[in-house]
PDB file of C-alpha atoms in Angstrom:
ATOM      1  CA  MET J   1     178.117  61.846 121.866  1.00 39.00           C
ATOM      2  CA  PRO J   2     181.783  60.982 121.826  1.00 39.00           C
ATOM      3  CA  GLN J   3     183.873  61.871 124.834  1.00 41.00           C
ATOM      4  CA  ILE J   4     187.252  62.512 125.411  1.00 37.00           C
ATOM      5  CA  GLU J   5     189.136  60.175 127.803  1.00 42.00           C
ATOM      6  CA  ARG J   6     192.523  61.371 129.603  1.00 45.00           C
ATOM      7  CA  ALA J   7     194.971  58.420 129.288  1.00 47.00           C
ATOM      8  CA  ALA J   8     195.966  57.288 132.724  1.00 50.00           C
ATOM      9  CA  PRO J   9     199.317  58.019 134.038  1.00 52.00           C
ATOM     10  CA  GLN J  10     201.811  55.220 132.814  1.00 66.00           C
ATOM     11  CA  THR J  11     204.924  55.486 135.169  1.00 75.00           C
ATOM     12  CA  GLU J  12     205.393  55.910 138.900  1.00 77.00           C
ATOM     13  CA  GLY J  13     206.620  59.448 138.524  1.00 74.00           C
ATOM     14  CA  GLU J  14     203.698  60.498 136.282  1.00 79.00           C
ATOM     15  CA  ARG J  15     201.143  59.072 138.772  1.00 82.00           C
ATOM     16  CA  ALA J  16     202.777  61.040 141.555  1.00 83.00           C
ATOM     17  CA  GLU J  17     202.546  64.275 139.289  1.00 82.00           C
ATOM     18  CA  ALA J  18     198.996  63.748 138.652  1.00 80.00           C
ATOM     19  CA  ASP J  19     198.181  62.978 142.306  1.00 82.00           C
ATOM     20  CA  MET J  20     200.005  66.173 143.020  1.00 83.00           C
ATOM     21  CA  ARG J  21     197.942  68.230 140.541  1.00 83.00           C
ATOM     22  CA  GLU J  22     194.962  66.738 142.000  1.00 84.00           C
ATOM     23  CA  ARG J  23     195.735  67.846 145.555  1.00 90.00           C
ATOM     24  CA  GLY J  24     196.812  71.063 144.124  1.00 84.00           C
ATOM     25  CA  ARG J  25     193.170  71.562 142.669  1.00 87.00           C
ATOM     26  CA  GLN J  26     191.734  70.398 146.102  1.00 90.00           C
ATOM     27  CA  ALA J  27     193.665  72.980 147.748  1.00 88.00           C
ATOM     28  CA  PHE J  28     192.297  75.365 145.551  1.00 86.00           C
ATOM     29  CA  ASP J  29     188.914  74.513 145.793  1.00 89.00           C
ATOM     30  CA  SER J  30     189.107  74.725 149.459  1.00 89.00           C
ATOM     31  CA  GLY J  31     190.668  78.306 149.438  1.00 90.00           C
ATOM     32  CA  ASN J  32     194.258  77.243 150.604  1.00 90.00           C
ATOM     33  CA  TYR J  33     196.144  79.182 147.531  1.00 88.00           C
ATOM     34  CA  PRO J  34     199.318  78.971 149.019  1.00 87.00           C
ATOM     35  CA  GLU J  35     199.525  75.218 149.167  1.00 90.00           C
ATOM     36  CA  ALA J  36     197.661  74.971 145.743  1.00 86.00           C
ATOM     37  CA  PHE J  37     200.446  77.163 144.130  1.00 86.00           C
ATOM     38  CA  ASN J  38     203.091  75.052 145.881  1.00 87.00           C
ATOM     39  CA  LEU J  39     201.765  71.846 144.470  1.00 88.00           C
ATOM     40  CA  PHE J  40     201.199  73.334 141.198  1.00 88.00           C
ATOM     41  CA  GLN J  41     204.646  74.370 140.973  1.00 86.00           C
ATOM     42  CA  SER J  42     205.892  71.094 142.429  1.00 87.00           C
ATOM     43  CA  SER J  43     204.148  69.196 139.968  1.00 87.00           C
ATOM     44  CA  LEU J  44     205.663  71.244 137.084  1.00 89.00           C
ATOM     45  CA  LEU J  45     209.172  70.933 138.323  1.00 89.00           C
ATOM     46  CA  ASP J  46     208.771  67.292 138.904  1.00 88.00           C
ATOM     47  CA  THR J  47     207.771  66.810 135.258  1.00 87.00           C
ATOM     48  CA  ALA J  48     210.400  69.005 133.921  1.00 88.00           C
ATOM     49  CA  LEU J  49     213.101  66.849 135.669  1.00 88.00           C
ATOM     50  CA  ARG J  50     211.494  63.648 134.643  1.00 88.00           C
ATOM     51  CA  TRP J  51     211.755  64.788 131.160  1.00 87.00           C
ATOM     52  CA  PHE J  52     215.375  65.434 131.707  1.00 87.00           C
ATOM     53  CA  ARG J  53     215.953  62.222 133.027  1.00 88.00           C
ATOM     54  CA  GLU J  54     214.310  60.788 130.290  1.00 85.00           C
ATOM     55  CA  GLU J  55     216.822  62.035 127.888  1.00 82.00           C
ATOM     56  CA  GLY J  56     219.589  60.707 130.351  1.00 85.00           C
ATOM     57  CA  LEU J  57     220.331  64.159 131.897  1.00 80.00           C
ATOM     58  CA  THR J  58     220.119  64.789 135.579  1.00 79.00           C
ATOM     59  CA  PHE J  59     221.172  67.934 137.409  1.00 78.00           C
ATOM     60  CA  GLN J  60     223.932  67.824 140.376  1.00 74.00           C
ATOM     61  CA  ARG J  61     223.830  70.128 143.459  1.00 71.00           C
ATOM     62  CA  PRO J  62     227.354  72.015 144.052  1.00 66.00           C
ATOM     63  CA  PRO J  63     228.705  69.861 146.817  1.00 66.00           C
ATOM     64  CA  ASP J  64     230.455  72.825 148.548  1.00 64.00           C
ATOM     65  CA  ARG J  65     227.708  74.980 149.704  1.00 66.00           C
ATOM     66  CA  LYS J  66     224.042  75.033 150.407  1.00 73.00           C
ATOM     67  CA  LEU J  67     221.488  76.544 148.038  1.00 68.00           C
ATOM     68  CA  SER J  68     218.506  78.692 148.526  1.00 74.00           C
ATOM     69  CA  ALA J  69     215.110  77.501 146.420  1.00 75.00           C
ATOM     70  CA  ALA J  70     215.717  80.659 144.223  1.00 75.00           C
ATOM     71  CA  GLU J  71     219.279  79.845 143.794  1.00 78.00           C
ATOM     72  CA  LEU J  72     218.403  76.154 142.811  1.00 81.00           C
ATOM     73  CA  LEU J  73     215.717  77.163 140.545  1.00 83.00           C
ATOM     74  CA  VAL J  74     217.936  79.696 138.877  1.00 85.00           C
ATOM     75  CA  GLY J  75     220.802  77.171 138.678  1.00 83.00           C
ATOM     76  CA  LEU J  76     218.291  74.627 137.082  1.00 83.00           C
ATOM     77  CA  ALA J  77     216.923  77.162 134.467  1.00 86.00           C
ATOM     78  CA  MET J  78     220.917  78.194 133.543  1.00 88.00           C
ATOM     79  CA  ALA J  79     221.887  74.650 133.069  1.00 86.00           C
ATOM     80  CA  SER J  80     218.953  73.386 131.195  1.00 87.00           C
ATOM     81  CA  GLN J  81     218.799  76.517 128.835  1.00 87.00           C
ATOM     82  CA  ARG J  82     222.475  75.854 128.153  1.00 89.00           C
ATOM     83  CA  GLU J  83     221.730  72.300 127.029  1.00 87.00           C
ATOM     84  CA  VAL J  84     218.819  73.155 124.820  1.00 87.00           C
ATOM     85  CA  ALA J  85     221.124  75.841 123.001  1.00 88.00           C
ATOM     86  CA  SER J  86     223.618  73.226 122.647  1.00 89.00           C
ATOM     87  CA  ARG J  87     221.223  70.980 120.874  1.00 84.00           C
ATOM     88  CA  GLY J  88     220.074  73.655 118.685  1.00 86.00           C
ATOM     89  CA  ASP J  89     217.528  72.410 116.275  1.00 82.00           C
ATOM     90  CA  GLY J  90     217.885  68.665 117.608  1.00 83.00           C
ATOM     91  CA  ALA J  91     216.458  69.759 120.979  1.00 82.00           C
ATOM     92  CA  SER J  92     212.885  68.019 121.732  1.00 82.00           C
ATOM     93  CA  HIS J  93     209.735  69.577 122.585  1.00 80.00           C
ATOM     94  CA  LYS J  94     210.106  68.077 125.957  1.00 83.00           C
ATOM     95  CA  LEU J  95     213.280  69.455 126.718  1.00 84.00           C
ATOM     96  CA  ILE J  96     212.708  73.213 125.413  1.00 86.00           C
ATOM     97  CA  THR J  97     209.493  73.192 127.420  1.00 86.00           C
ATOM     98  CA  ALA J  98     211.230  71.715 130.675  1.00 87.00           C
ATOM     99  CA  ALA J  99     213.977  74.346 130.333  1.00 88.00           C
ATOM    100  CA  ASP J 100     211.035  77.222 129.977  1.00 88.00           C
ATOM    101  CA  ILE J 101     209.392  75.805 132.887  1.00 90.00           C
ATOM    102  CA  PHE J 102     212.507  76.118 135.127  1.00 89.00           C
ATOM    103  CA  ALA J 103     212.772  79.742 133.837  1.00 89.00           C
ATOM    104  CA  ALA J 104     209.635  80.217 134.500  1.00 89.00           C
ATOM    105  CA  VAL J 105     209.450  79.239 138.044  1.00 88.00           C
ATOM    106  CA  ALA J 106     212.921  80.523 138.972  1.00 87.00           C
ATOM    107  CA  GLU J 107     211.389  84.326 137.740  1.00 86.00           C
ATOM    108  CA  MET J 108     208.096  83.581 139.774  1.00 86.00           C
ATOM    109  CA  ARG J 109     210.258  82.696 143.060  1.00 84.00           C
ATOM    110  CA  MET J 110     212.537  85.797 142.730  1.00 84.00           C
ATOM    111  CA  VAL J 111     209.634  88.095 142.099  1.00 82.00           C
ATOM    112  CA  MET J 112     208.049  86.403 145.391  1.00 81.00           C
ATOM    113  CA  GLU J 113     211.105  86.968 147.441  1.00 78.00           C
ATOM    114  CA  LYS J 114     212.274  90.502 146.534  1.00 77.00           C
ATOM    115  CA  PRO J 115     211.483  93.290 148.706  1.00 78.00           C
ATOM    116  CA  VAL J 116     207.951  94.717 148.657  1.00 75.00           C
ATOM    117  CA  ASP J 117     207.382  98.277 147.821  1.00 79.00           C
ATOM    118  CA  GLN J 118     204.792  98.931 150.886  1.00 81.00           C
ATOM    119  CA  THR J 119     202.850 101.945 148.760  1.00 87.00           C
ATOM    120  CA  VAL J 120     199.730 101.257 146.722  1.00 85.00           C
ATOM    121  CA  GLU J 121     201.655 101.535 143.695  1.00 85.00           C
ATOM    122  CA  GLY J 122     204.385  99.288 144.592  1.00 81.00           C
ATOM    123  CA  SER J 123     201.894  96.434 145.625  1.00 82.00           C
ATOM    124  CA  ALA J 124     199.935  96.687 142.584  1.00 87.00           C
ATOM    125  CA  SER J 125     202.826  96.578 140.071  1.00 86.00           C
ATOM    126  CA  LEU J 126     203.841  93.483 142.396  1.00 82.00           C
ATOM    127  CA  MET J 127     200.342  92.182 141.946  1.00 84.00           C
ATOM    128  CA  ALA J 128     200.375  92.642 138.342  1.00 88.00           C
ATOM    129  CA  GLU J 129     203.882  90.863 137.770  1.00 82.00           C
ATOM    130  CA  LEU J 130     202.611  88.034 139.644  1.00 83.00           C
ATOM    131  CA  MET J 131     199.315  87.457 137.684  1.00 87.00           C
ATOM    132  CA  CYS J 132     201.473  88.029 134.293  1.00 86.00           C
ATOM    133  CA  ARG J 133     204.050  85.270 135.314  1.00 84.00           C
ATOM    134  CA  GLY J 134     201.238  83.062 136.778  1.00 82.00           C
ATOM    135  CA  VAL J 135     199.500  83.026 133.424  1.00 85.00           C
ATOM    136  CA  MET J 136     202.936  82.577 131.638  1.00 84.00           C
ATOM    137  CA  LEU J 137     203.237  79.107 134.077  1.00 84.00           C
ATOM    138  CA  GLY J 138     199.761  78.232 133.060  1.00 80.00           C
ATOM    139  CA  GLN J 139     200.608  78.609 129.619  1.00 83.00           C
ATOM    140  CA  LEU J 140     203.560  76.481 129.846  1.00 84.00           C
ATOM    141  CA  ASP J 141     201.394  73.794 131.779  1.00 82.00           C
ATOM    142  CA  GLY J 142     198.969  73.612 128.894  1.00 78.00           C
ATOM    143  CA  ILE J 143     201.895  72.823 126.657  1.00 80.00           C
ATOM    144  CA  MET J 144     203.157  69.970 128.770  1.00 81.00           C
ATOM    145  CA  ASN J 145     199.599  68.867 128.863  1.00 77.00           C
ATOM    146  CA  ALA J 146     199.664  68.850 125.030  1.00 77.00           C
ATOM    147  CA  ILE J 147     202.965  67.198 124.977  1.00 78.00           C
ATOM    148  CA  ASN J 148     201.799  64.472 127.727  1.00 72.00           C
ATOM    149  CA  LEU J 149     198.562  63.558 125.477  1.00 67.00           C
ATOM    150  CA  GLY J 150     200.519  63.301 122.081  1.00 66.00           C
ATOM    151  CA  TRP J 151     198.893  66.401 120.673  1.00 58.00           C
ATOM    152  CA  LEU J 152     202.228  68.143 119.608  1.00 60.00           C
ATOM    153  CA  ASP J 153     203.422  64.767 117.698  1.00 58.00           C
ATOM    154  CA  LYS J 154     199.926  64.464 116.211  1.00 63.00           C
ATOM    155  CA  LEU J 155     200.198  68.226 115.016  1.00 54.00           C
ATOM    156  CA  ALA J 156     203.701  67.562 113.663  1.00 53.00           C
ATOM    157  CA  GLU J 157     202.564  64.331 111.801  1.00 61.00           C
ATOM    158  CA  HIS J 158     199.408  66.392 110.210  1.00 54.00           C
ATOM    159  CA  GLU J 159     201.887  69.269 109.121  1.00 60.00           C
ATOM    160  CA  ALA J 160     204.367  66.550 107.792  1.00 60.00           C
ATOM    161  CA  THR J 161     201.294  65.049 105.947  1.00 64.00           C
ATOM    162  CA  ARG J 162     199.844  68.129 104.547  1.00 64.00           C
ATOM    163  CA  ASN J 163     203.611  69.154 103.424  1.00 60.00           C
ATOM    164  CA  ARG J 164     203.965  65.958 101.658  1.00 66.00           C
ATOM    165  CA  ARG J 165     200.416  66.280 100.054  1.00 65.00           C
ATOM    166  CA  ARG J 166     201.359  69.803  98.921  1.00 68.00           C
ATOM    167  CA  ALA J 167     204.522  68.960  97.407  1.00 62.00           C
ATOM    168  CA  GLY J 168     202.786  66.085  95.633  1.00 59.00           C
ATOM    169  CA  ALA J 169     200.271  68.541  94.100  1.00 60.00           C
ATOM    170  CA  GLU J 170     202.944  70.819  93.353  1.00 60.00           C
ATOM    171  CA  LYS J 171     204.544  68.327  91.285  1.00 62.00           C
ATOM    172  CA  VAL J 172     201.421  67.425  89.513  1.00 59.00           C
ATOM    173  CA  ASN J 173     200.980  71.064  88.761  1.00 59.00           C
ATOM    174  CA  ALA J 174     204.683  71.320  87.234  1.00 58.00           C
ATOM    175  CA  GLN J 175     204.005  68.377  85.196  1.00 63.00           C
ATOM    176  CA  LYS J 176     200.676  69.557  83.912  1.00 63.00           C
ATOM    177  CA  ALA J 177     202.205  72.935  83.127  1.00 63.00           C
ATOM    178  CA  SER J 178     204.956  71.222  81.062  1.00 78.00           C
ATOM    179  CA  VAL J 179     202.788  68.963  79.125  1.00 81.00           C
ATOM    180  CA  LYS J 180     200.632  72.313  78.478  1.00 84.00           C
ATOM    181  CA  GLU J 181     203.601  74.250  77.141  1.00 82.00           C
ATOM    182  CA  SER J 182     204.678  71.354  75.032  1.00 83.00           C
ATOM    183  CA  ALA J 183     201.092  71.403  73.511  1.00 85.00           C
ATOM    184  CA  LEU J 184     201.103  75.168  73.280  1.00 86.00           C
ATOM    185  CA  ALA J 185     204.660  74.935  71.433  1.00 85.00           C
ATOM    186  CA  GLU J 186     202.980  72.476  68.776  1.00 85.00           C
ATOM    187  CA  ALA J 187     200.212  74.654  68.275  1.00 86.00           C
ATOM    188  CA  ILE J 188     202.147  77.678  67.536  1.00 87.00           C
ATOM    189  CA  ARG J 189     204.317  75.294  65.042  1.00 86.00           C
ATOM    190  CA  ILE J 190     200.959  73.898  63.466  1.00 87.00           C
ATOM    191  CA  THR J 191     199.114  77.278  63.135  1.00 86.00           C
ATOM    192  CA  GLY J 192     202.130  78.697  61.538  1.00 82.00           C
ATOM    193  CA  ARG J 193     201.491  76.473  58.793  1.00 85.00           C
ATOM    194  CA  ASN J 194     198.041  76.103  58.586  1.00 86.00           C
ATOM    195  CA  PRO J 195     195.957  78.881  60.264  1.00 85.00           C
ATOM    196  CA  THR J 196     192.736  77.952  59.081  1.00 87.00           C
ATOM    197  CA  LEU J 197     192.376  74.787  61.507  1.00 89.00           C
ATOM    198  CA  SER J 198     189.250  74.975  63.690  1.00 90.00           C
ATOM    199  CA  ALA J 199     190.077  74.431  67.561  1.00 89.00           C
ATOM    200  CA  GLU J 200     188.939  70.908  67.481  1.00 90.00           C
ATOM    201  CA  ASP J 201     190.974  70.145  64.465  1.00 90.00           C
ATOM    202  CA  LEU J 202     193.825  71.689  65.994  1.00 89.00           C
ATOM    203  CA  ALA J 203     193.573  70.083  69.010  1.00 89.00           C
ATOM    204  CA  VAL J 204     193.762  66.616  67.410  1.00 91.00           C
ATOM    205  CA  LYS J 205     196.863  67.541  65.531  1.00 89.00           C
ATOM    206  CA  VAL J 206     198.407  69.101  68.709  1.00 88.00           C
ATOM    207  CA  LYS J 207     197.647  65.528  70.602  1.00 88.00           C
ATOM    208  CA  GLU J 208     199.167  63.380  67.766  1.00 88.00           C
ATOM    209  CA  ALA J 209     202.438  65.833  67.509  1.00 87.00           C
ATOM    210  CA  ALA J 210     203.245  66.040  70.987  1.00 85.00           C
ATOM    211  CA  ASN J 211     202.152  62.324  71.877  1.00 85.00           C
ATOM    212  CA  LEU J 212     199.521  63.461  74.772  1.00 84.00           C
ATOM    213  CA  VAL J 213     197.501  61.400  76.822  1.00 84.00           C
ATOM    214  CA  THR J 214     195.301  64.205  77.669  1.00 86.00           C
ATOM    215  CA  THR J 215     191.876  64.450  76.221  1.00 89.00           C
ATOM    216  CA  ILE J 216     190.622  66.262  73.237  1.00 89.00           C
ATOM    217  CA  ARG J 217     188.233  68.116  74.860  1.00 91.00           C
ATOM    218  CA  THR J 218     190.911  69.512  77.053  1.00 90.00           C
ATOM    219  CA  ILE J 219     193.160  70.145  74.647  1.00 89.00           C
ATOM    220  CA  THR J 220     190.565  72.220  72.355  1.00 91.00           C
ATOM    221  CA  ASP J 221     189.821  74.147  75.734  1.00 91.00           C
ATOM    222  CA  TRP J 222     193.533  75.289  75.733  1.00 90.00           C
ATOM    223  CA  VAL J 223     193.603  76.196  72.032  1.00 89.00           C
ATOM    224  CA  ARG J 224     190.431  78.431  72.529  1.00 90.00           C
ATOM    225  CA  GLU J 225     192.220  79.913  75.709  1.00 89.00           C
ATOM    226  CA  TRP J 226     195.394  80.374  73.675  1.00 87.00           C
ATOM    227  CA  ARG J 227     193.645  82.136  70.788  1.00 87.00           C
ATOM    228  CA  ARG J 228     191.772  84.470  73.292  1.00 87.00           C
ATOM    229  CA  LEU J 229     194.973  85.452  74.873  1.00 84.00           C
ATOM    230  CA  GLY J 230     196.666  86.025  71.522  1.00 84.00           C
ATOM    231  CA  PHE J 231     199.414  83.160  72.125  1.00 83.00           C
ATOM    232  CA  ILE J 232     198.211  81.574  68.823  1.00 84.00           C
ATOM    233  CA  ALA J 233     196.702  83.313  65.865  1.00 80.00           C
ATOM    234  CA  PRO J 234     192.835  83.351  65.311  1.00 83.00           C
ATOM    235  CA  GLN J 235     191.446  80.958  63.084  1.00 85.00           C
ATOM    236  CA  LYS J 236     191.585  82.063  59.183  1.00 81.00           C
ATOM    237  CA  THR J 237     188.653  81.552  57.302  1.00 72.00           C
TER     238      THR J 237
END
């Protein structure tokens, strides 16, 4: 049975990110969840930063003050969202996803650092929010993985191919409709002069008059359809 193989990381940055993810999986399997989360979060951020660098963009820390982790992440999120917004429809999948990752990680960090309500309801609300934000990070990780594997590019290529085929089919159908309309116009003109023609005889005359390449059999079917629908008068005997 065919097997799916994951492409090996190509650059030093990709290899470092893959190694971080592997160490995160090992930490998770061993029950070291804080370490697993930190490695998972760091690998996401490293990939997002690399994608911005690949498009010639880097982030500079303010030189006049020391930022906390939450402040740094919020700054990354705001700066990246401004860049994506400035590019409009020209923003790449990578930049959009990277900006979303900065925002999701920043939101997660702010939740983790806010004061905890020590009531049962407060703890339950905090746990629910952390789980929901964890799901969002997981979804973005899936999108990031799809981009790395080239799936989104393949999907876009498939959609473009399908749209080209649809446009081609619509053009062909329009041409067929135009041919059929011309044939109907000739059929109406001919039957107006000679309503006694059979479907086959009328088809021959329509083909000649409209200079069609369509077969006599097809035009005969059209004639029968037009008579049934009342577009041309029924044959007189």
